[in-house]
mmCIF file with all atom_site columns, C-alpha atoms in Angstrom:
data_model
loop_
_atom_site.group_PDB
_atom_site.id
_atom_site.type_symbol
_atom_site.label_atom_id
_atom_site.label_alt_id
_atom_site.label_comp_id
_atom_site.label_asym_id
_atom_site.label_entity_id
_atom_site.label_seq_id
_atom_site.pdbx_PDB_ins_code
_atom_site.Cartn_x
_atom_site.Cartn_y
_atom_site.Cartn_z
_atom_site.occupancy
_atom_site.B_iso_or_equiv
_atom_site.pdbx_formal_charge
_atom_site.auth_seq_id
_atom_site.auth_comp_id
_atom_site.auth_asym_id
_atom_site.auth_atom_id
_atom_site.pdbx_PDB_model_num
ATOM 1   C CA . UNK A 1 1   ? 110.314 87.643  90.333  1.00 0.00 ? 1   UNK A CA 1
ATOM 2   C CA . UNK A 1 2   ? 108.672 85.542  92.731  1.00 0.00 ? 2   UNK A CA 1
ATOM 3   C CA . UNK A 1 3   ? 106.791 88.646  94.419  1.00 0.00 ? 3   UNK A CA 1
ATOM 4   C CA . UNK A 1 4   ? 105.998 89.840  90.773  1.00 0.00 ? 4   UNK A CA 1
ATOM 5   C CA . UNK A 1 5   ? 104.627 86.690  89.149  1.00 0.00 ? 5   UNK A CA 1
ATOM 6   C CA . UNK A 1 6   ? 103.985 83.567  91.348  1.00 0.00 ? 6   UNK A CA 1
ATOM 7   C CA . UNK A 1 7   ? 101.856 85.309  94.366  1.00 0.00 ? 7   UNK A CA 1
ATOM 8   C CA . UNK A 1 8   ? 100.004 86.821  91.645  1.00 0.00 ? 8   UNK A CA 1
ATOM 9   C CA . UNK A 1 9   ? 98.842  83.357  90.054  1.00 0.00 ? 9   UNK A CA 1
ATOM 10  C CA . UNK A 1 10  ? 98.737  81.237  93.218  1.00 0.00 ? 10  UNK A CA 1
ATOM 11  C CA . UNK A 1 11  ? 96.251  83.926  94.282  1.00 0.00 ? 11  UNK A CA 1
ATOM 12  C CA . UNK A 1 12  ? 94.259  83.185  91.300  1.00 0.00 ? 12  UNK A CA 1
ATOM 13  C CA . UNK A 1 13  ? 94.423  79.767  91.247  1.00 0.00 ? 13  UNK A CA 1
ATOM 14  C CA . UNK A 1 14  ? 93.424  79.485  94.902  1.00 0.00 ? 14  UNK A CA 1
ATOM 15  C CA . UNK A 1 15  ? 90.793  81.985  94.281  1.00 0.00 ? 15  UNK A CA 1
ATOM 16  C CA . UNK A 1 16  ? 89.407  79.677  91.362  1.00 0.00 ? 16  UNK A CA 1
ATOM 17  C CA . UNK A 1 17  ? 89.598  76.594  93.152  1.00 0.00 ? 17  UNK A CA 1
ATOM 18  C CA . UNK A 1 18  ? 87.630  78.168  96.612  1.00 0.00 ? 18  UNK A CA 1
ATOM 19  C CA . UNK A 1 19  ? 84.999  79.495  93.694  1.00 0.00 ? 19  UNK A CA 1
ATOM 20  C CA . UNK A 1 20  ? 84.623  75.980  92.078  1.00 0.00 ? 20  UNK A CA 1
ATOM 21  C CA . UNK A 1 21  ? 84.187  73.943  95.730  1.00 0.00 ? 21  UNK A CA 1
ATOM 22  C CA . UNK A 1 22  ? 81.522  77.245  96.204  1.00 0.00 ? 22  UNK A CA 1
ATOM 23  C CA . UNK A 1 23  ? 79.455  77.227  93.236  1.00 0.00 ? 23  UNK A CA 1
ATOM 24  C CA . UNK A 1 24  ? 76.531  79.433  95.195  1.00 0.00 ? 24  UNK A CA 1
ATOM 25  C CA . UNK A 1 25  ? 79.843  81.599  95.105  1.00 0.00 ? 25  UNK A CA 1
ATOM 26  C CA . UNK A 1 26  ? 80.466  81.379  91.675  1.00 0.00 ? 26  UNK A CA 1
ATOM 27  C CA . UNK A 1 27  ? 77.268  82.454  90.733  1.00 0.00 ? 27  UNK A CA 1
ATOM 28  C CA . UNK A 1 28  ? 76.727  85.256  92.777  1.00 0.00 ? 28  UNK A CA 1
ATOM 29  C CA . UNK A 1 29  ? 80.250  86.921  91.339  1.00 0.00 ? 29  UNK A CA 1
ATOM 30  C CA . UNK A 1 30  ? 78.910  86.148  87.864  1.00 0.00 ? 30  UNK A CA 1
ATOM 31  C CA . UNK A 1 31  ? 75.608  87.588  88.636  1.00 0.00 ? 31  UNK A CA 1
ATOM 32  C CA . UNK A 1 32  ? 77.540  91.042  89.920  1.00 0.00 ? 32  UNK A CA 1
ATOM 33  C CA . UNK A 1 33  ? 79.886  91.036  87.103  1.00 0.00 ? 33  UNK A CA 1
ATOM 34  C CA . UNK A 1 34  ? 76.982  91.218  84.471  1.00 0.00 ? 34  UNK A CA 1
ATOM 35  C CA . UNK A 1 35  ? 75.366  93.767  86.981  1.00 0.00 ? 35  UNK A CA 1
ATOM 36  C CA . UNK A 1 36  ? 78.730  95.965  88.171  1.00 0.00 ? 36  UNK A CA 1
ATOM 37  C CA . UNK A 1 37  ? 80.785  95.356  85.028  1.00 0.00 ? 37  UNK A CA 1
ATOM 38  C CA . UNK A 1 38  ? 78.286  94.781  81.630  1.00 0.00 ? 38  UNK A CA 1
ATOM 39  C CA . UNK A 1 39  ? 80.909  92.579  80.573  1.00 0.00 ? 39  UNK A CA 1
ATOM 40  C CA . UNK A 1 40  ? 78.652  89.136  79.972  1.00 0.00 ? 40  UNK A CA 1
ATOM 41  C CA . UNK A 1 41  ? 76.989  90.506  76.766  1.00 0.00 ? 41  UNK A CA 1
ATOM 42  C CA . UNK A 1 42  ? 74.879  88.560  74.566  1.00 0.00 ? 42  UNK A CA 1
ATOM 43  C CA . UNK A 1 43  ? 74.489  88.755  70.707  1.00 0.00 ? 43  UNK A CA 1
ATOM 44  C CA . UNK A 1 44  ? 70.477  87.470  69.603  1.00 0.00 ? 44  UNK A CA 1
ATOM 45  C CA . UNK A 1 45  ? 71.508  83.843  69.048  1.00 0.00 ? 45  UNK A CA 1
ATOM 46  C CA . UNK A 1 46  ? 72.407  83.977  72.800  1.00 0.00 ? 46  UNK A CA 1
ATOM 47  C CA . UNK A 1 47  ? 75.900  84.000  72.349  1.00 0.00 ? 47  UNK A CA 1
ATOM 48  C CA . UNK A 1 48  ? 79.088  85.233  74.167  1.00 0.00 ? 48  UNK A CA 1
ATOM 49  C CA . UNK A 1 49  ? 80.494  88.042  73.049  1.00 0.00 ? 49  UNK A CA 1
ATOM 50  C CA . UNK A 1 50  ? 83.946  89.060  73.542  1.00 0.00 ? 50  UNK A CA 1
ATOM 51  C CA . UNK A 1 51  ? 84.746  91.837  76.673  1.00 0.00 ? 51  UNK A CA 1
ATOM 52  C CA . UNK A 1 52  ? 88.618  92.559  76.119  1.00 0.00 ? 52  UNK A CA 1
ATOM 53  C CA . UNK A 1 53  ? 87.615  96.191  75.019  1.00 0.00 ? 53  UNK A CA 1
ATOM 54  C CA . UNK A 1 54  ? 85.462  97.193  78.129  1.00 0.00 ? 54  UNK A CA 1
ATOM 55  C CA . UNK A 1 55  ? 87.752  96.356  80.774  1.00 0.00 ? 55  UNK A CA 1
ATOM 56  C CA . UNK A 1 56  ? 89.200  99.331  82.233  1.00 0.00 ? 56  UNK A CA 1
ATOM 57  C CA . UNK A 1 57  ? 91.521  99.922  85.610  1.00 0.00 ? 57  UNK A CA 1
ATOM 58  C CA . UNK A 1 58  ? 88.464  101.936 86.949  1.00 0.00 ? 58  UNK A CA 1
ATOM 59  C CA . UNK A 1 59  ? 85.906  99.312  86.050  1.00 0.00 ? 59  UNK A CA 1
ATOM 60  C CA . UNK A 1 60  ? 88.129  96.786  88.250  1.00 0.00 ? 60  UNK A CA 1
ATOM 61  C CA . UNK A 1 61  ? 88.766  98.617  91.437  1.00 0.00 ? 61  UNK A CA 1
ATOM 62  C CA . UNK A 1 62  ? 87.058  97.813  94.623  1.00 0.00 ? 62  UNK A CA 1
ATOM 63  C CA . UNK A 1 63  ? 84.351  100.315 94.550  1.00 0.00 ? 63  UNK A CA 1
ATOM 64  C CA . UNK A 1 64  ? 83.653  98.878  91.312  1.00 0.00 ? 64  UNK A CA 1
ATOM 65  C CA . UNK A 1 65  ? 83.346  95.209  92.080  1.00 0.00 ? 65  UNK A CA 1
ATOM 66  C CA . UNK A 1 66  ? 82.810  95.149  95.588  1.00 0.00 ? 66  UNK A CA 1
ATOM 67  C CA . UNK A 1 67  ? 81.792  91.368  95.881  1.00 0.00 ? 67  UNK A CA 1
ATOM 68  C CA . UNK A 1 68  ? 84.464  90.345  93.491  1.00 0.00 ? 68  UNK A CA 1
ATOM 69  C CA . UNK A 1 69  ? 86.546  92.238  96.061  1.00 0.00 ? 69  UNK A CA 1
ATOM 70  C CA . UNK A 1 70  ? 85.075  90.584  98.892  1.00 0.00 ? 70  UNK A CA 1
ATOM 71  C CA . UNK A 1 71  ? 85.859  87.320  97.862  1.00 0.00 ? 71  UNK A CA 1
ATOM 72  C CA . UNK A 1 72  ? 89.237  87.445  97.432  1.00 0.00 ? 72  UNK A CA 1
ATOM 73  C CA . UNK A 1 73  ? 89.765  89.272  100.484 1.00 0.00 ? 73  UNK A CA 1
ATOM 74  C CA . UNK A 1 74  ? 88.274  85.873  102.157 1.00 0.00 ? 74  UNK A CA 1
ATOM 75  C CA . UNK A 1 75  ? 90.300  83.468  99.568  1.00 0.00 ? 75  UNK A CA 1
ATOM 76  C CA . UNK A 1 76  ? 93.423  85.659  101.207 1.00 0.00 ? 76  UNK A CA 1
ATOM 77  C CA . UNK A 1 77  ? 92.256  85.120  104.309 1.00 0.00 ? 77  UNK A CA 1
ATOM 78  C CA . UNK A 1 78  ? 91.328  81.469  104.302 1.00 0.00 ? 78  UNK A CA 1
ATOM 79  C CA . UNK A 1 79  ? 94.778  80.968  102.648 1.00 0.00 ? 79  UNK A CA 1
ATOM 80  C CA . UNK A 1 80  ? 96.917  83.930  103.083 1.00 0.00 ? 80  UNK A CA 1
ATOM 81  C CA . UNK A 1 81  ? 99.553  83.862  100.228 1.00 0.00 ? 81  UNK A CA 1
ATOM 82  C CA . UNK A 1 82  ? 102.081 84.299  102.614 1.00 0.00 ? 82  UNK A CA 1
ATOM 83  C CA . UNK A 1 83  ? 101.762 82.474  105.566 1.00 0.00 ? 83  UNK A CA 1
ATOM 84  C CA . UNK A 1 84  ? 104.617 83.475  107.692 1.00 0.00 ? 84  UNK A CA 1
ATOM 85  C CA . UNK A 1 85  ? 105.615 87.164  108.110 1.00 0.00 ? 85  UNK A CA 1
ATOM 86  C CA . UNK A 1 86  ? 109.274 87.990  109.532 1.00 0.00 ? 86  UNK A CA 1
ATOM 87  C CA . UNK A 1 87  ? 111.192 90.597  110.646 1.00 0.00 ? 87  UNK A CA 1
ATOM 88  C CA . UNK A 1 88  ? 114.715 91.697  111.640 1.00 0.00 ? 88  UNK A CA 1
ATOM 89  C CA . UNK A 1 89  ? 114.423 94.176  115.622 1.00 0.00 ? 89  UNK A CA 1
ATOM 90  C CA . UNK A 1 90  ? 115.739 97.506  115.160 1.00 0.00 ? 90  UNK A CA 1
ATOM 91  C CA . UNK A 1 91  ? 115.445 97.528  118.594 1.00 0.00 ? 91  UNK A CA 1
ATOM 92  C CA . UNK A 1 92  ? 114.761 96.342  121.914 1.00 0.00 ? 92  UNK A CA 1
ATOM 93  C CA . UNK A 1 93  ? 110.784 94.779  121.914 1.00 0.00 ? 93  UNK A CA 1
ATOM 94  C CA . UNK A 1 94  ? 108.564 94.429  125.191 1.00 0.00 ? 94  UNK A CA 1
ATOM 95  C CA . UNK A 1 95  ? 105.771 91.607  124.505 1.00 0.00 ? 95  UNK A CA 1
ATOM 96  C CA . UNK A 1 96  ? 104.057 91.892  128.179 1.00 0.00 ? 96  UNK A CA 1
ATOM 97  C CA . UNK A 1 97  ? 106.537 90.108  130.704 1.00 0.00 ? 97  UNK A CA 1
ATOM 98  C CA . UNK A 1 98  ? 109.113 89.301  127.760 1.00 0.00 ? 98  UNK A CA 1
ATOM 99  C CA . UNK A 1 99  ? 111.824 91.635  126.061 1.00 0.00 ? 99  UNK A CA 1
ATOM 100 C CA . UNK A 1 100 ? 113.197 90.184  122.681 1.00 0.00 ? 100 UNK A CA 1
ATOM 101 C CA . UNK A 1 101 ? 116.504 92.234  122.227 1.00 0.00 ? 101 UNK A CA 1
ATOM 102 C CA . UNK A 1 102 ? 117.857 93.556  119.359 1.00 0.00 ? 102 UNK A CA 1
ATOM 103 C CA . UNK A 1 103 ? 118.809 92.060  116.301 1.00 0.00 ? 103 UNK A CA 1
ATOM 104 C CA . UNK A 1 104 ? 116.524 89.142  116.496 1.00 0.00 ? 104 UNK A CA 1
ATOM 105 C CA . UNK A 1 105 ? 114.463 87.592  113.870 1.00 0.00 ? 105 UNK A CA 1
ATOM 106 C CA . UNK A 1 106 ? 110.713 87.432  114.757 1.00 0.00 ? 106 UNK A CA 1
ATOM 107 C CA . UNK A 1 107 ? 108.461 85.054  113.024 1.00 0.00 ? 107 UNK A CA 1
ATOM 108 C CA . UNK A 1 108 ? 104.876 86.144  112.436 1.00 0.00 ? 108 UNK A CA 1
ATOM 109 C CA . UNK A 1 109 ? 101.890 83.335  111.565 1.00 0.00 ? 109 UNK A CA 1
ATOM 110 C CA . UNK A 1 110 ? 99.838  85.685  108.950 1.00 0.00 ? 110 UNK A CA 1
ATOM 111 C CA . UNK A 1 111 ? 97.986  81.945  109.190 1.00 0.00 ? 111 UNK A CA 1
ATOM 112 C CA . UNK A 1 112 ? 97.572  82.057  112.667 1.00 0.00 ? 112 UNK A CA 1
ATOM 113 C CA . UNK A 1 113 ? 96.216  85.384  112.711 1.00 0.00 ? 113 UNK A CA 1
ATOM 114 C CA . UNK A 1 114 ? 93.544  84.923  109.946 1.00 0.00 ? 114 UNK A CA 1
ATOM 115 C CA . UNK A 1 115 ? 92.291  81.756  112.025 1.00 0.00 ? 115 UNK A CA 1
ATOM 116 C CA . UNK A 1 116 ? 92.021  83.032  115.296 1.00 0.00 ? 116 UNK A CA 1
ATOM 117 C CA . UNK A 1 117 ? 88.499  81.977  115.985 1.00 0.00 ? 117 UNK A CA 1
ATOM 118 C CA . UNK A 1 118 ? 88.547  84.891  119.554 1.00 0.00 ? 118 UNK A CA 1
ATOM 119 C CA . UNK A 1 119 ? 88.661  87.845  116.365 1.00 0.00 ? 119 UNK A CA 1
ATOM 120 C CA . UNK A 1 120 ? 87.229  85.879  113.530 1.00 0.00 ? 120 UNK A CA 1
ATOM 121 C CA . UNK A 1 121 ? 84.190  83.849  114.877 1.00 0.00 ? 121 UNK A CA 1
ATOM 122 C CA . UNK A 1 122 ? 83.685  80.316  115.235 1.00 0.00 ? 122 UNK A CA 1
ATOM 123 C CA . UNK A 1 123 ? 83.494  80.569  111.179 1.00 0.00 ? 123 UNK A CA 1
ATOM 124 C CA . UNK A 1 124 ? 87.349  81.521  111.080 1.00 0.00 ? 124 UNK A CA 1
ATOM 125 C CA . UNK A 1 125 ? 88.347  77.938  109.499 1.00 0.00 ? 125 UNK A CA 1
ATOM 126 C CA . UNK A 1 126 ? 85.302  78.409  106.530 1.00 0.00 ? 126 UNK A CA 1
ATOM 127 C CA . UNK A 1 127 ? 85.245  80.398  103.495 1.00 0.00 ? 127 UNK A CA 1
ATOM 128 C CA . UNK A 1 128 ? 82.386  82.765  103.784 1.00 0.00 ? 128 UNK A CA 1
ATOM 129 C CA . UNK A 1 129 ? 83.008  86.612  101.367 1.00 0.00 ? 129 UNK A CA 1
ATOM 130 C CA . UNK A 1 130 ? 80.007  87.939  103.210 1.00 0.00 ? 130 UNK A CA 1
ATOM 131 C CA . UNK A 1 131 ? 81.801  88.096  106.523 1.00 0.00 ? 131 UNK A CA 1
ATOM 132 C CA . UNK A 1 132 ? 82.942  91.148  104.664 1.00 0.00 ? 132 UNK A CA 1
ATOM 133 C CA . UNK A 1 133 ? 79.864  92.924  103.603 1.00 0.00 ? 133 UNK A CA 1
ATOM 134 C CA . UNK A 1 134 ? 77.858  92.090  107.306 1.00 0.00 ? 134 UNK A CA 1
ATOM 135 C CA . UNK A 1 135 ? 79.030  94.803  109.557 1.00 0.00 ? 135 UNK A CA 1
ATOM 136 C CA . UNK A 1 136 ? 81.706  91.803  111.372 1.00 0.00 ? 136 UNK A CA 1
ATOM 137 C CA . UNK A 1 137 ? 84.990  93.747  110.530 1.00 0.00 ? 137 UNK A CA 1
ATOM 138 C CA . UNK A 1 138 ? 85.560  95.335  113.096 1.00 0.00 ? 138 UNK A CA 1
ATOM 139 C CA . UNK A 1 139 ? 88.809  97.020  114.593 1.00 0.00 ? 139 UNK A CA 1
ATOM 140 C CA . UNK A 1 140 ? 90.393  93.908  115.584 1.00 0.00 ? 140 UNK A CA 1
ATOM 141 C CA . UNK A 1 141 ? 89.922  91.863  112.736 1.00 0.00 ? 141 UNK A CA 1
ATOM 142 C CA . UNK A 1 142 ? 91.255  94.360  110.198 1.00 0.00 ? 142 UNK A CA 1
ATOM 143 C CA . UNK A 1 143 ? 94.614  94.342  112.609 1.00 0.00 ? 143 UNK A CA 1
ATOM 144 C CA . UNK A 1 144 ? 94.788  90.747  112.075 1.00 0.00 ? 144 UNK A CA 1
ATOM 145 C CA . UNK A 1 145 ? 94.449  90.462  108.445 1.00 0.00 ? 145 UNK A CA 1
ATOM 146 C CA . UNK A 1 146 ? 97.417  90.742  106.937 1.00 0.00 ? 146 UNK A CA 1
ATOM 147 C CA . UNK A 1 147 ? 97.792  88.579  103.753 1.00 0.00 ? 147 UNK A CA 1
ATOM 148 C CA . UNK A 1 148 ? 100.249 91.609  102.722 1.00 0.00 ? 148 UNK A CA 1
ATOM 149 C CA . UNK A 1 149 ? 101.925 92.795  105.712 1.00 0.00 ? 149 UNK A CA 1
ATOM 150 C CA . UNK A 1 150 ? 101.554 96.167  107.813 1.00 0.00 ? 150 UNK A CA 1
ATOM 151 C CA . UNK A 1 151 ? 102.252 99.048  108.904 1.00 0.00 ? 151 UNK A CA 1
ATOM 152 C CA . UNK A 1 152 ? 105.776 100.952 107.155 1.00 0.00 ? 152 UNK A CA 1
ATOM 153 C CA . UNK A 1 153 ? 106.349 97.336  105.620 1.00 0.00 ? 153 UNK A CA 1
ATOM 154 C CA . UNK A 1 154 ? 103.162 96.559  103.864 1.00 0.00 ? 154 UNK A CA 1
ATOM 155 C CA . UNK A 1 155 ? 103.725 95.230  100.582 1.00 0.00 ? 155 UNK A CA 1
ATOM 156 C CA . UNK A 1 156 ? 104.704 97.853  97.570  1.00 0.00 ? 156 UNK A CA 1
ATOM 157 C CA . UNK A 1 157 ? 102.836 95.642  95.007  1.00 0.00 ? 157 UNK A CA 1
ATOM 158 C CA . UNK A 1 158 ? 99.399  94.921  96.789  1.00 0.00 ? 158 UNK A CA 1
ATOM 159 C CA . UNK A 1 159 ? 97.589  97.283  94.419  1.00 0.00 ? 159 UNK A CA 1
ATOM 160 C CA . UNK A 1 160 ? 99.288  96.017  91.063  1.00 0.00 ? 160 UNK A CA 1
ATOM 161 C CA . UNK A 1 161 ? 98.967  92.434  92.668  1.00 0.00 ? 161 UNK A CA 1
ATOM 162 C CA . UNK A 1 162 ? 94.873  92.266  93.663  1.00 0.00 ? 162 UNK A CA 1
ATOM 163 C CA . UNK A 1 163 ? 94.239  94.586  90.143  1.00 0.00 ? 163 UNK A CA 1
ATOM 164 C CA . UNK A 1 164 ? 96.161  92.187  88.304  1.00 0.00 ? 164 UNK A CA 1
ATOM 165 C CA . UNK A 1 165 ? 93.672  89.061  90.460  1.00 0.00 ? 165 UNK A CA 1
ATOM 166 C CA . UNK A 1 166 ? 90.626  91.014  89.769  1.00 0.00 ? 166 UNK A CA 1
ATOM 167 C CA . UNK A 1 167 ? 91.311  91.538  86.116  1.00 0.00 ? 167 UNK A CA 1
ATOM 168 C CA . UNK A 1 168 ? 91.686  87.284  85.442  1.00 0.00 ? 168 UNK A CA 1
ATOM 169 C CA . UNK A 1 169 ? 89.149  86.541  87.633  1.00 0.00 ? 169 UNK A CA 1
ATOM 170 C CA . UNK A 1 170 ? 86.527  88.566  86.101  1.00 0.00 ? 170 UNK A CA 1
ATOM 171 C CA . UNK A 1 171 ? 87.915  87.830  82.492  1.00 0.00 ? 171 UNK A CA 1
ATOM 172 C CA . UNK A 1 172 ? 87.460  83.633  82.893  1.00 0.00 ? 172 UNK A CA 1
ATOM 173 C CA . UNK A 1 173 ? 84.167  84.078  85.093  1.00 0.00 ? 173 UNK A CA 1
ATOM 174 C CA . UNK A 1 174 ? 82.641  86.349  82.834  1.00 0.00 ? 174 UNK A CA 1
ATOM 175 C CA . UNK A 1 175 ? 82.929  83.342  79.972  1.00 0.00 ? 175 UNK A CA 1
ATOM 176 C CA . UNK A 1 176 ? 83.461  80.279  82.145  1.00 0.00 ? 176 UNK A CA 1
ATOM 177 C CA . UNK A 1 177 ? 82.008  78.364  84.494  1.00 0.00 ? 177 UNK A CA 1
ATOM 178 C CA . UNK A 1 178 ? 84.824  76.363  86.546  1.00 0.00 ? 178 UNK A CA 1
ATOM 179 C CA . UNK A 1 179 ? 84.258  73.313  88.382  1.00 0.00 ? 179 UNK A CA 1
ATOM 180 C CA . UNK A 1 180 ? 86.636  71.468  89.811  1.00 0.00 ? 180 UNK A CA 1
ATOM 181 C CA . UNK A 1 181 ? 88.138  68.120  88.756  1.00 0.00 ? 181 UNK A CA 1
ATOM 182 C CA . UNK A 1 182 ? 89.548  65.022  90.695  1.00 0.00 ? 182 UNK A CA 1
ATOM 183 C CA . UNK A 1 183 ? 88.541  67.355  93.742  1.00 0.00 ? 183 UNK A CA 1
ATOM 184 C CA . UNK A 1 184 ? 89.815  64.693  96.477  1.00 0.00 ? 184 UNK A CA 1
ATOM 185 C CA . UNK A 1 185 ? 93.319  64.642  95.057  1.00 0.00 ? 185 UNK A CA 1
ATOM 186 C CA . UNK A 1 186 ? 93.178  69.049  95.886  1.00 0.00 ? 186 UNK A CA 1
ATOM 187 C CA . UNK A 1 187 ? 95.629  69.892  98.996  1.00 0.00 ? 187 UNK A CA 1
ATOM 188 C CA . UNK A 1 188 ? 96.150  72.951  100.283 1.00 0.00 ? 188 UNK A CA 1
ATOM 189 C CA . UNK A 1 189 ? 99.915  73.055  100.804 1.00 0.00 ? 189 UNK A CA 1
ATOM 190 C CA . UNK A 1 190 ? 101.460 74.922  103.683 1.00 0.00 ? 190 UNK A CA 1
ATOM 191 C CA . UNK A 1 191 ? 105.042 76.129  102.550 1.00 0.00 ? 191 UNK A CA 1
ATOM 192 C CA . UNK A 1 192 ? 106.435 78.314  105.351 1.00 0.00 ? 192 UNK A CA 1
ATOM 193 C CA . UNK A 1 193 ? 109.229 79.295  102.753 1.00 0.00 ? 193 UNK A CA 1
ATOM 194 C CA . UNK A 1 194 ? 107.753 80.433  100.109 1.00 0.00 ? 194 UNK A CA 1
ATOM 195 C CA . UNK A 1 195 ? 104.205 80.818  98.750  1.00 0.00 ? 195 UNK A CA 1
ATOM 196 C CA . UNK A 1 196 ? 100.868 78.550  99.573  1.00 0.00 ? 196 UNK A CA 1
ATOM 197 C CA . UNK A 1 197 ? 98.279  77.534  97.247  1.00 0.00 ? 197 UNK A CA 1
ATOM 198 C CA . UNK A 1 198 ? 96.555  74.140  96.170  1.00 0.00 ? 198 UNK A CA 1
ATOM 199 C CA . UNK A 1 199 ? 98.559  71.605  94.495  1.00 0.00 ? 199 UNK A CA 1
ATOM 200 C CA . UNK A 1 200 ? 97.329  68.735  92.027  1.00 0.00 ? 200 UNK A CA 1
ATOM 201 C CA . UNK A 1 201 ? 94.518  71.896  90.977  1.00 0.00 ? 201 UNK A CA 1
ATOM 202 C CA . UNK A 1 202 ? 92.721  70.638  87.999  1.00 0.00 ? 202 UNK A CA 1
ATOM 203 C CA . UNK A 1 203 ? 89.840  72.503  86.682  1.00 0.00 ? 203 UNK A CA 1
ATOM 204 C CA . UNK A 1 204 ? 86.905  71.863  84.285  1.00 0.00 ? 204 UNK A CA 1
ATOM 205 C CA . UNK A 1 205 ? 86.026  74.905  82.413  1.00 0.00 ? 205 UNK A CA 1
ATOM 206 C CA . UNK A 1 206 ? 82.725  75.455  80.818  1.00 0.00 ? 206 UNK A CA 1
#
């Protein structure tokens, strides 16, 4: 349940609060959702009009709404849902000079990984979407991003989970504007159990 439901709104919520501290952001996602989507349509007295019937699965994908995609690849990797990725050895592993045998649990900082300023840039610590639309992921940097695991053990629900991100994100932003509230009360909490994602979060919606 907690795969199924809380990743999915701690992604949103941190996505919303990174969007809110980033209003240049904010704008720019709602200026490509009225471009990519159509959804922010206006009746002549200049008023909203309601979207719920032109929001498809193929009008949400990443070819879609690339920049919406963009930035929550870089609220994932700011803030990786999941910050700590383990594992149980099959077998005997060689790490240069080092063997860890068998049967050991091996602790993996996604965190780490997405801050590593030698792959990331001296930017690595700041949220900035356009790292992914500049030419700067390269090889290494799409082996260290791994908000959902890799490799045979990548998660089953990344799909479902960034379709079912993209599909609030661009419903609130395409009638709200969200600001944030009480901002110096906002922490980012690190929970190496579970799931990570801002705490006190209060929002002003427009």
């Amino acid at each position: 349940m907690i795969a199924a439901y809380d990743n999915v709104a701690t992604t949103t919520a941190t996505s919303l609060y990174y969007l809110a501290a980033n209003p240049d952001v904010q704008d720019k996602v709602v200026s490509k959702l009225r471009s990519e989507l159509g959804c922010w349509l206006f009746n002549n007295n200049g008023n909203r009009q309601e979207i719920g019937s032109q929001m498809t699965y193929n009008k949400l994908t990443r070819k879609s709404l690339p920049y919406l995609g963009t930035v929550l690849q870089e609220v994932l990797q700011v803030q990786p849902i999941a910050p700590i990725i383990d594992r149980n050895l099959e077998q005997d592993l060689h790490v240069g000079n080092y063997t860890i045998p068998k049967d050991s649990f091996v602790y993996m900082s996604a965190y780490a990984a997405h801050h590593d300023k030698t792959v990331w840039g001296a930017d690595a610590d700041e949220f900035v979407p356009e790292r992914w639309l500049e030419g700067r992921v390269s090889s290494a940097v799409r082996a260290a991003y791994i908000p959902f695991g890799a490799g045979g053990r990548l998660c089953l629900g990344m799909q479902l989970a960034e379709i079912t991100v993209r599909c609030m994100l661009a419903c609130m932003l395409s009638r709200y504007k969200v600001t944030l509230h009480d901002a110096e009360k906002i922490r980012i909490v690190d929970n190496l159990s579970t799931v990570t994602g801002p705490r006190n979060l209060k929002i002003s919606i427009e």
